[in-house]
């Protein structure tokens, strides 16, 4: 008696698909399209972050220069650096003001639905989307507000130091014409070096406090309605 052993492969031959160039090209195009779609959906947020980081880099560079060399710098050189910051912030506002405004308007929607992050809803992708946008906006606001505050504090400290050293210069206590000193004080009070959403809001620590208060009140109101 002869015994024959048949494997599954012999009994049921399986044909393996062969990918051609057309299939590979289609797969590559689909991958690129999906990547571009995901990138485009966060383009405004990423642009906002890049402009905020650029602004903060310029501001903190100016602050470091004043803190390390302010006592040895000529007042005119300090004012030139300050005016360069004004030019930079104005340029960023012209380019990104509409983006900032759009993100702030979108933030109203997310603020109204912020409770979704803490709900038992199993849609983790939706929760991650809310969390990502809220954190992106928060980091942007804090970065920009901190840069603006650091510039204003550094300039006020520099003015105070110059006023002590320049009592006998005969050009005013700052070592600059009194009119220029007055203009500088007014501009610091008005946050002349700052980022804004087309002039509707100026991003400062005060604005962040207002946003935090509104979000907290919204969460309290939503919690009370649910109970």
Coordinates of C-alpha atoms in Angstrom, one line a residue:
X1 CA 0.0 0.0 0.0
X2 CA 1.4 3.4 -1.0
X3 CA 0.5 6.4 1.1
X4 CA 0.4 9.8 -0.6
X5 CA 0.6 13.0 1.5
X6 CA -0.8 16.1 -0.1
X7 CA -0.1 19.5 1.4
X8 CA -2.6 22.3 1.4
X9 CA -0.5 24.2 -1.1
X10 CA -0.7 21.2 -3.5
X11 CA -4.4 20.8 -3.0
X12 CA -5.4 24.5 -3.2
X13 CA -2.9 26.4 -5.2
X14 CA -2.9 30.1 -4.3
X15 CA -1.8 32.6 -6.9
X16 CA 0.1 35.6 -5.5
X17 CA -0.8 39.0 -7.0
X18 CA 2.0 40.8 -8.7
X19 CA 2.1 44.6 -8.4
X20 CA 2.9 46.4 -11.6
X21 CA 4.2 49.9 -12.1
X22 CA 0.6 51.2 -12.5
X23 CA -0.3 49.9 -9.0
X24 CA 2.9 51.3 -7.4
X25 CA 2.3 54.6 -9.0
X26 CA -1.3 54.7 -7.8
X27 CA -0.3 53.8 -4.3
X28 CA 2.4 56.5 -4.3
X29 CA -0.1 59.1 -5.5
X30 CA -2.6 58.1 -2.9
X31 CA 0.0 58.3 -0.1
X32 CA 1.1 61.8 -1.3
X33 CA -2.6 63.0 -1.5
X34 CA -3.3 61.7 2.0
X35 CA -0.2 63.3 3.5
X36 CA -1.0 66.6 1.8
X37 CA -4.6 66.4 3.0
X38 CA -3.5 65.9 6.6
X39 CA -0.9 68.7 6.3
X40 CA -3.4 71.1 4.8
X41 CA -5.9 70.6 7.6
X42 CA -3.3 71.9 10.1
X43 CA -1.7 74.4 7.8
X44 CA -3.2 77.5 9.5
X45 CA -2.2 76.2 13.0
X46 CA 1.4 75.4 11.9
X47 CA 1.7 78.8 10.1
X48 CA 0.5 80.5 13.3
X49 CA 3.1 78.6 15.3
X50 CA 5.9 79.4 12.9
X51 CA 5.1 83.1 12.9
X52 CA 4.8 83.2 16.7
X53 CA 8.2 81.5 17.1
X54 CA 9.8 83.9 14.6
X55 CA 8.4 86.9 16.5
X56 CA 9.6 85.5 19.8
X57 CA 13.1 84.8 18.5
X58 CA 13.5 88.4 17.3
X59 CA 12.1 89.8 20.6
X60 CA 14.2 87.6 22.9
X61 CA 17.3 88.4 20.9
X62 CA 16.7 92.1 21.4
X63 CA 16.1 91.5 25.1
X64 CA 19.3 89.5 25.6
X65 CA 21.2 92.3 23.9
X66 CA 19.8 94.9 26.3
X67 CA 20.3 92.7 29.4
X68 CA 24.0 92.0 28.5
X69 CA 25.0 95.2 26.8
X70 CA 22.4 97.8 27.7
X71 CA 24.6 99.7 30.0
X72 CA 27.3 100.1 27.4
X73 CA 25.0 100.6 24.4
X74 CA 24.3 104.0 22.9
X75 CA 20.6 105.0 23.5
X76 CA 20.3 105.6 19.7
X77 CA 21.4 102.0 19.1
X78 CA 18.7 100.7 21.5
X79 CA 16.1 102.8 19.7
X80 CA 17.2 101.5 16.4
X81 CA 16.8 97.9 17.6
X82 CA 13.4 98.8 19.0
X83 CA 12.3 100.3 15.7
X84 CA 13.5 97.1 13.9
X85 CA 11.2 95.1 16.2
X86 CA 8.3 97.4 15.3
X87 CA 9.0 96.7 11.6
X88 CA 9.2 93.0 12.2
X89 CA 6.0 92.8 14.2
X90 CA 4.2 94.9 11.6
X91 CA 5.4 92.7 8.8
X92 CA 4.2 89.5 10.7
X93 CA 0.8 91.2 11.4
X94 CA 0.3 92.0 7.7
X95 CA 1.1 88.5 6.7
X96 CA -0.5 86.6 9.6
X97 CA -3.2 88.8 10.9
X98 CA -5.9 87.1 8.9
X99 CA -4.6 83.7 10.0
X100 CA -4.6 84.7 13.7
X101 CA -8.2 86.0 13.3
X102 CA -9.3 82.8 11.6
X103 CA -7.7 80.7 14.4
X104 CA -9.3 82.8 17.1
X105 CA -12.8 82.4 15.5
X106 CA -12.2 78.7 15.2
X107 CA -11.2 78.7 18.9
X108 CA -14.8 79.9 19.7
X109 CA -16.1 76.6 18.3
X110 CA -13.6 74.5 20.2
X111 CA -14.3 76.4 23.4
X112 CA -18.0 75.7 23.0
X113 CA -17.2 72.0 22.6
X114 CA -14.3 71.7 25.0
X115 CA -16.4 69.4 27.2
X116 CA -16.0 66.7 24.5
X117 CA -12.4 66.2 25.7
X118 CA -13.6 65.1 29.2
X119 CA -16.7 63.2 28.0
X120 CA -17.0 59.4 28.0
X121 CA -17.2 59.6 24.2
X122 CA -15.0 56.8 22.8
X123 CA -14.0 58.8 19.8
X124 CA -10.4 59.3 20.7
X125 CA -9.5 60.8 17.4
X126 CA -12.0 63.6 18.0
X127 CA -10.6 64.1 21.5
X128 CA -7.1 64.3 20.1
X129 CA -8.2 66.9 17.6
X130 CA -9.6 69.1 20.2
X131 CA -6.7 68.6 22.6
X132 CA -4.2 69.3 19.8
X133 CA -5.8 72.5 18.7
X134 CA -6.3 73.8 22.2
X135 CA -2.7 73.1 23.1
X136 CA -1.4 74.6 19.9
X137 CA -3.3 77.8 20.5
X138 CA -2.3 77.9 24.1
X139 CA 1.4 77.5 23.3
X140 CA 1.2 80.2 20.6
X141 CA -0.5 82.7 22.9
X142 CA 1.9 82.1 25.8
X143 CA 5.0 82.3 23.5
X144 CA 3.9 85.6 21.9
X145 CA 2.6 87.2 25.1
X146 CA 5.9 86.3 26.9
X147 CA 8.0 87.8 24.1
X148 CA 5.9 91.0 24.2
X149 CA 6.1 91.3 28.0
X150 CA 9.9 90.6 28.0
X151 CA 10.5 93.4 25.5
X152 CA 8.4 95.9 27.5
X153 CA 10.0 95.0 30.8
X154 CA 13.6 95.2 29.4
X155 CA 12.9 98.6 27.9
X156 CA 11.4 100.0 31.1
X157 CA 14.4 98.6 33.1
X158 CA 16.8 100.2 30.6
X159 CA 14.9 103.5 30.7
X160 CA 15.1 103.5 34.5
X161 CA 18.9 102.8 34.4
X162 CA 19.5 105.5 31.8
X163 CA 17.5 108.0 33.8
X164 CA 19.9 107.5 36.7
X165 CA 23.0 107.8 34.6
X166 CA 21.8 110.7 32.5
X167 CA 20.8 113.3 35.0
X168 CA 23.7 115.6 34.0
X169 CA 23.7 115.0 30.2
X170 CA 21.4 117.9 29.4
X171 CA 19.3 115.9 27.0
X172 CA 16.7 114.8 29.4
X173 CA 17.1 112.1 32.0
X174 CA 17.1 109.4 29.4
X175 CA 19.9 110.6 27.3
X176 CA 17.4 111.2 24.5
X177 CA 15.2 114.1 23.6
X178 CA 12.2 114.4 25.9
X179 CA 9.8 114.0 23.0
X180 CA 11.3 110.7 22.0
X181 CA 11.1 109.5 25.6
X182 CA 7.4 110.4 25.8
X183 CA 6.7 108.6 22.5
X184 CA 8.5 105.5 23.8
X185 CA 6.5 105.4 27.0
X186 CA 3.2 105.8 25.1
X187 CA 4.2 103.1 22.7
X188 CA 5.1 100.7 25.5
X189 CA 1.7 101.3 27.1
X190 CA 0.0 100.6 23.8
X191 CA 2.0 97.4 23.2
X192 CA 3.4 98.8 20.0
X193 CA 5.6 95.7 19.6
X194 CA 3.0 92.9 19.6
X195 CA 1.0 90.6 17.4
X196 CA -2.6 91.1 16.8
X197 CA -5.5 89.6 14.8
X198 CA -6.1 92.4 12.3
X199 CA -6.3 94.9 15.2
X200 CA -9.3 93.1 16.9
X201 CA -7.2 91.7 19.8
X202 CA -3.6 92.2 20.9
X203 CA -2.0 89.1 22.2
X204 CA -0.8 89.9 25.8
X205 CA -1.0 88.2 29.1
X206 CA -4.2 90.2 29.8
X207 CA -5.8 88.7 26.7
X208 CA -4.8 85.2 27.8
X209 CA -6.4 85.8 31.2
X210 CA -9.6 86.9 29.5
X211 CA -9.6 83.7 27.3
X212 CA -9.0 81.5 30.3
X213 CA -11.8 83.1 32.2
X214 CA -14.2 82.6 29.3
X215 CA -13.3 79.0 28.9
X216 CA -13.6 78.4 32.6
X217 CA -17.1 80.0 32.7
X218 CA -18.1 77.9 29.7
X219 CA -17.0 74.7 31.3
X220 CA -18.9 75.6 34.5
X221 CA -22.0 76.4 32.5
X222 CA -21.8 73.2 30.5
X223 CA -21.3 71.1 33.7
X224 CA -24.3 72.7 35.4
X225 CA -26.5 72.1 32.3
X226 CA -25.5 68.4 32.2
X227 CA -26.4 68.0 35.9

